[in-house]
Short mmCIF file of C-alpha atoms and ligand atoms in Angstrom, two decimals:
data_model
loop_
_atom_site.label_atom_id
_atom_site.label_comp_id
_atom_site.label_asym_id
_atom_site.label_seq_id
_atom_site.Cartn_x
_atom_site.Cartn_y
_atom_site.Cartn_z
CA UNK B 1 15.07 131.28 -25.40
CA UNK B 2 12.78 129.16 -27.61
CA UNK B 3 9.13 129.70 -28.37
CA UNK B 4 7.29 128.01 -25.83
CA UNK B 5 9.15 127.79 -22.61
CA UNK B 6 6.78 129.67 -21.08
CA UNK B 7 3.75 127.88 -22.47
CA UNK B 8 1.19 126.80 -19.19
CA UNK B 9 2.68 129.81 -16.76
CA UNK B 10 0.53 132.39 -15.57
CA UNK B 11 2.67 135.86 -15.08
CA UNK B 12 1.27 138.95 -14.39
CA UNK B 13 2.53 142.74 -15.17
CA UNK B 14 1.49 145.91 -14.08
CA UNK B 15 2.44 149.14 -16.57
CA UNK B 16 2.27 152.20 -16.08
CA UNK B 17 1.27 155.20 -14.22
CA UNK B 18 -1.83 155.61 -11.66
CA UNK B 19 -3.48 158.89 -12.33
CA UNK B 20 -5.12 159.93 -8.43
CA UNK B 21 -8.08 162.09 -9.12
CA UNK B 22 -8.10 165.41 -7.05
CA UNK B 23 -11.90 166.51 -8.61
CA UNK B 24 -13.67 164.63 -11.37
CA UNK B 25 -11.36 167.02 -13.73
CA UNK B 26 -7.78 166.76 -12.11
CA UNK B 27 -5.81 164.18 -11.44
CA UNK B 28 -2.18 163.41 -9.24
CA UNK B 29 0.13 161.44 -12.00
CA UNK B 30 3.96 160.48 -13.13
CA UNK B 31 5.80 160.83 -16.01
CA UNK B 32 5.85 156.48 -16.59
CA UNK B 33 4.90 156.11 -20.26
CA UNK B 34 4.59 152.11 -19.32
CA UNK B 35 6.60 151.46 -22.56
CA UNK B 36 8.92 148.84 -20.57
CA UNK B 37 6.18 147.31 -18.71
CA UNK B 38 4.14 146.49 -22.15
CA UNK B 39 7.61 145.07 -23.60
CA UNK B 40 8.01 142.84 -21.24
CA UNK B 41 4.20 141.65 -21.38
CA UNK B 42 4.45 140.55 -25.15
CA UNK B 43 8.15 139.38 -24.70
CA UNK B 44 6.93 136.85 -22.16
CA UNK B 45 3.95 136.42 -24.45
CA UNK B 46 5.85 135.51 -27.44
CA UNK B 47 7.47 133.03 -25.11
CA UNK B 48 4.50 131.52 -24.71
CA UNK B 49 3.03 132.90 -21.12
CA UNK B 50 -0.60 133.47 -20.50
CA UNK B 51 -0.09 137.47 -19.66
CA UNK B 52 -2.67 139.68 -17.40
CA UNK B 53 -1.38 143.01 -17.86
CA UNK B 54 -2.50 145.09 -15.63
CA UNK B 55 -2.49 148.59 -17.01
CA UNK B 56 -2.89 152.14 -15.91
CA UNK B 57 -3.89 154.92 -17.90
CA UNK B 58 -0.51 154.58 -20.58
CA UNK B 59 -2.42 155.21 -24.38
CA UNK B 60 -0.45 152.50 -25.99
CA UNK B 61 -2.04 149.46 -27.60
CA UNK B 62 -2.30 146.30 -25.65
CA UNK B 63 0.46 144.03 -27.01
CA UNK B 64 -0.25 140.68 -29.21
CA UNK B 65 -1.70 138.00 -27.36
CA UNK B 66 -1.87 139.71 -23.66
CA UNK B 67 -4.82 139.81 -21.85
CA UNK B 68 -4.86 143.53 -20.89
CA UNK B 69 -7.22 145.09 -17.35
CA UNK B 70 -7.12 148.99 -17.43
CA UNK B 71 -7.46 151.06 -14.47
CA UNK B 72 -6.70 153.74 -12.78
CA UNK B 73 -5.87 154.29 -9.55
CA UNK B 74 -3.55 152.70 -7.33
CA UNK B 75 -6.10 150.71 -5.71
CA UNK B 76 -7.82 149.83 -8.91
CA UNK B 77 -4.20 147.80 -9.64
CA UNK B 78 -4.94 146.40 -6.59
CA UNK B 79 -8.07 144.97 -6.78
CA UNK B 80 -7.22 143.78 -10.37
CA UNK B 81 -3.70 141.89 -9.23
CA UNK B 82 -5.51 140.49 -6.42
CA UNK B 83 -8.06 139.12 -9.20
CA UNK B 84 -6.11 138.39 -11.55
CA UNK B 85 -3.89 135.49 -8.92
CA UNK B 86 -2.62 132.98 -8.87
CA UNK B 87 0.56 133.52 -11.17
CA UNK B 88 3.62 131.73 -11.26
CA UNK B 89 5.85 135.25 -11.62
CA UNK B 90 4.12 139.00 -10.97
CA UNK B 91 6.42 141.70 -12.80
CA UNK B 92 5.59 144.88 -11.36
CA UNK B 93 6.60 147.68 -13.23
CA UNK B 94 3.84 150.39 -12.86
CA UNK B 95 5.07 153.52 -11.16
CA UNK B 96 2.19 153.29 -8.99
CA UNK B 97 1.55 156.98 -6.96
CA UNK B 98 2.50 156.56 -3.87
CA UNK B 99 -0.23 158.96 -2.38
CA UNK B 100 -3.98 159.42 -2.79
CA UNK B 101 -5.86 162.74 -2.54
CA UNK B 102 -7.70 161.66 0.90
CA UNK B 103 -10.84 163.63 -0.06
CA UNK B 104 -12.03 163.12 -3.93
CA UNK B 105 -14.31 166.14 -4.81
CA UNK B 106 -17.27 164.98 -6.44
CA UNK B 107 -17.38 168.31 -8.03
CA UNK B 108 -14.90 170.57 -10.00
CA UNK B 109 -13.39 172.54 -6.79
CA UNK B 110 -13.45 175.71 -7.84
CA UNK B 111 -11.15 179.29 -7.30
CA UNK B 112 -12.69 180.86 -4.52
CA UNK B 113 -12.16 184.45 -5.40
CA UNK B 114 -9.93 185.34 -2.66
CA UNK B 115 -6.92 184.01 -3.92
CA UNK B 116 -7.07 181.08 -1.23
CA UNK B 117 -5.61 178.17 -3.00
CA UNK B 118 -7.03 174.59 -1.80
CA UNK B 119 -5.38 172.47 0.32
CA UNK B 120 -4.70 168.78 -0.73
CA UNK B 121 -3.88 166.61 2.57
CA UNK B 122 -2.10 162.92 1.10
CA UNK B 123 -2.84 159.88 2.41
CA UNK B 124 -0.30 156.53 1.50
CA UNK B 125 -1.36 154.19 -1.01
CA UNK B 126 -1.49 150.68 -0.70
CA UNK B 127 1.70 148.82 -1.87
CA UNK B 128 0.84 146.04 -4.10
CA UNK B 129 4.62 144.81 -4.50
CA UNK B 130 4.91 144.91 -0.58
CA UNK B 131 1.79 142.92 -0.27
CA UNK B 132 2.23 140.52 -2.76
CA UNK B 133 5.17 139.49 -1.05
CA UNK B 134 3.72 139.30 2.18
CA UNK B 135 0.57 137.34 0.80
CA UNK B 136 -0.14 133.37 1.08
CA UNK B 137 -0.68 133.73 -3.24
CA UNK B 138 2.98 134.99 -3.25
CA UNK B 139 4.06 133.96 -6.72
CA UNK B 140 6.97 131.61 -7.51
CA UNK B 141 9.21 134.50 -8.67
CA UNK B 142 8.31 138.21 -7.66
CA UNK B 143 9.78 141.23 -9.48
CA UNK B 144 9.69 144.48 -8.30
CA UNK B 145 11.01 147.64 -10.43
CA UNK B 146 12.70 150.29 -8.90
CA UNK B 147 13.26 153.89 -10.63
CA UNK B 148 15.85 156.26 -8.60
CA UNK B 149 17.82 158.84 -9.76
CA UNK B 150 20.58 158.07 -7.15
CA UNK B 151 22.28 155.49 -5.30
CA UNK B 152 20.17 153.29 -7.66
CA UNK B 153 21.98 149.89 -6.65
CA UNK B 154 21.74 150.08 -2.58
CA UNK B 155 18.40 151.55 -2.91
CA UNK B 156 17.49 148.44 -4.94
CA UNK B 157 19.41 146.19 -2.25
CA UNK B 158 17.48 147.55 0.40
CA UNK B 159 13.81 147.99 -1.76
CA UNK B 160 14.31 143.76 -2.40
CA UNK B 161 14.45 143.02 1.70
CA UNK B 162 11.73 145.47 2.20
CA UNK B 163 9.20 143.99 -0.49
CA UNK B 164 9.69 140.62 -0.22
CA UNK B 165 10.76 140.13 -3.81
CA UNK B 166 12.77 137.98 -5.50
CA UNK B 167 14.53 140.61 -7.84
CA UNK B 168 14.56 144.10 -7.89
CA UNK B 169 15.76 145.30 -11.47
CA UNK B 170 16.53 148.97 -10.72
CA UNK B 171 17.11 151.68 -13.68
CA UNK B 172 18.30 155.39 -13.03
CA UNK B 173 15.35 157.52 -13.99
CA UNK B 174 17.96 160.86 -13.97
CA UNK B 175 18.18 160.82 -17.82
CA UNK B 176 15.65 160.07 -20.22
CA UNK B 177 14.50 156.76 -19.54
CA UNK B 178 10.93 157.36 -18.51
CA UNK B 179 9.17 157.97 -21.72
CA UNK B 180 12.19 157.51 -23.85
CA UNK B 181 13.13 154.23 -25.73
CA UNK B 182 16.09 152.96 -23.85
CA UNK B 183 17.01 152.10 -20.33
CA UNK B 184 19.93 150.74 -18.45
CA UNK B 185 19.04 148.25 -15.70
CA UNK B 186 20.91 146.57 -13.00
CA UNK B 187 19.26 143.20 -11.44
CA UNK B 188 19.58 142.52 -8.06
CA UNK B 189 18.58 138.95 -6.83
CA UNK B 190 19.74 137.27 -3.51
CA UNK B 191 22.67 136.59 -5.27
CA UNK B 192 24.05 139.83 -6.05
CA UNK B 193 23.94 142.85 -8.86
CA UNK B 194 23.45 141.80 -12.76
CA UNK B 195 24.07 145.28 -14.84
CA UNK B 196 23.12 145.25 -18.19
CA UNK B 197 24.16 147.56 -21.07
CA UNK B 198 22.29 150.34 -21.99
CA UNK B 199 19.64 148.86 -24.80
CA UNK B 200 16.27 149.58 -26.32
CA UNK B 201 13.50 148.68 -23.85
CA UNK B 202 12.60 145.99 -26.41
CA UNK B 203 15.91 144.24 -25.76
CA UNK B 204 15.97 144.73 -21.94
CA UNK B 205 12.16 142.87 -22.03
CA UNK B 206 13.21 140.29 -24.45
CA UNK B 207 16.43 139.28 -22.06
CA UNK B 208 14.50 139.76 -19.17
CA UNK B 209 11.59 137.40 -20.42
CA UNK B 210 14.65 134.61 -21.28
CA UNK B 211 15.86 135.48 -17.82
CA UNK B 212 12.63 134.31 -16.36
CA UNK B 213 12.33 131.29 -18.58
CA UNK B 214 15.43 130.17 -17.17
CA UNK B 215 14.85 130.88 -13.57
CA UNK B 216 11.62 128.43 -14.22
CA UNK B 217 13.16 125.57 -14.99
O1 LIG I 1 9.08 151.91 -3.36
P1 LIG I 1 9.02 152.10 -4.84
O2 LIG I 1 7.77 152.79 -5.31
O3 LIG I 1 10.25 152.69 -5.44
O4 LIG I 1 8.95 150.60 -5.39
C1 LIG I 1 8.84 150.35 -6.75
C2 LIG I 1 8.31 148.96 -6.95
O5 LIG I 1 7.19 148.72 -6.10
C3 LIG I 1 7.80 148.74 -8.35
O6 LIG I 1 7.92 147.36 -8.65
C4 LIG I 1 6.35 149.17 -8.23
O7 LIG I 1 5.55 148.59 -9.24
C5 LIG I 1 6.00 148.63 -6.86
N1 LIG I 1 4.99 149.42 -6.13
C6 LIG I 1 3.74 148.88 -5.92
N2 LIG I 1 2.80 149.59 -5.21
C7 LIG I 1 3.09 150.81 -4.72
C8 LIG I 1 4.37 151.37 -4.92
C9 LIG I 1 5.29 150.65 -5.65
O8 LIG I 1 3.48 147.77 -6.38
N3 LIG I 1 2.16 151.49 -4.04
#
């Protein structure tokens, strides 16, 4: 795709993990380095898209020309996709937690000298995909991610009906995608199952930001 075929769309990306605090010291987390997600924000950049990437706690620069919100939790991202609508395409590629510690201790909880270790009770986190597609700001073109270690294509299949999204692009997290620098992804629309090639997440981002360009028009 050509510079510019994006130029005047609005598409928002979350990256990512969500770090769920425990005690203002500890924190519930995943091993998502948001290297893909941040890819695919400048690729669709580059193409000329007004980005909001919405970012959880990753340690990586904000890409060239994005317009980058950081939080936290899960329902920080949120808050910050609801804010940051409308968009003409949401790419949603944070590994968001899918549980909250339902009591946040507002101080460091602390051994209690019997051995007794706390007990954490989970409650479910929002999901933003999931509502998103549900909501009356539903973009044009909603992408979910999906990372499984098996069965990756039918749980992708059944993870697009679910959400309400457009495309699912689903990658097998057995190996050493998540934090590593390449990852093999299969696309599943309403139309069926596009597998790529294994390539560097740069390459997956810049075909999947000349995917999107094309879907647009
Ligand atoms: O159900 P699962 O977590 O595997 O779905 C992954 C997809 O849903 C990703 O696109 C992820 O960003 C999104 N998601 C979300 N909010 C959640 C959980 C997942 O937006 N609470």
């Amino acid at each position: 795709s050509e510079a510019g075929v994006l130029t005047g769309k609005h598409i928002l990306v979350t990256a990512g993990p969500t770090h769920e605090p425990i005690d203002p010291v500890r924190y519930i987390a995943n091993r998502s380095s948001g290297k893909q997600g941040y890819a695919i924000a400048e690729a669709l950049a580059k193409l000329g898209a007004r980005v909001t990437l919405v970012s959880g706690p990753t340690g990586l620069p904000a890409p060239a020309g994005v317009n980058r919100v950081d939080v936290e939790t899960a329902r920080q991202m949120a808050a910050a996709v609801d804010a940051a609508l409308p968009a003409d395409v949401a790419v949603m590629v944070a590994a968001v937690a899918d549980w909250r510690v339902d009591t946040n201790a507002d101080q460091k909880i602390k051994k209690d000298g019997a051995g007794a270790p706390p007990a954490l009770s989970l409650v479910e986190n929002p999901d933003i995909l999931a509502g998103l597609g549900a909501s009356d700001q539903r973009p044009r073109l909603l992408i979910g991610f999906a990372a499984e270690t098996e069965k990756v294509v039918d749980h992708a299949v059944a993870k697009r009906e679910r959400k309400g999204a457009d495309w699912i692009v689903a990658n097998d997290v057995s190996g050493d995608v998540m934090g590593g620098d390449a990852n093999t992804i299969h696309i599943v629309t309403r139309d069926g199952v596009e597998s790529w090639e294994r390539l560097p997440k740069a390459d997956v981002a810049r075909r999947l930001a000349a995917r999107i360009a094309d879907e647009l028009v």
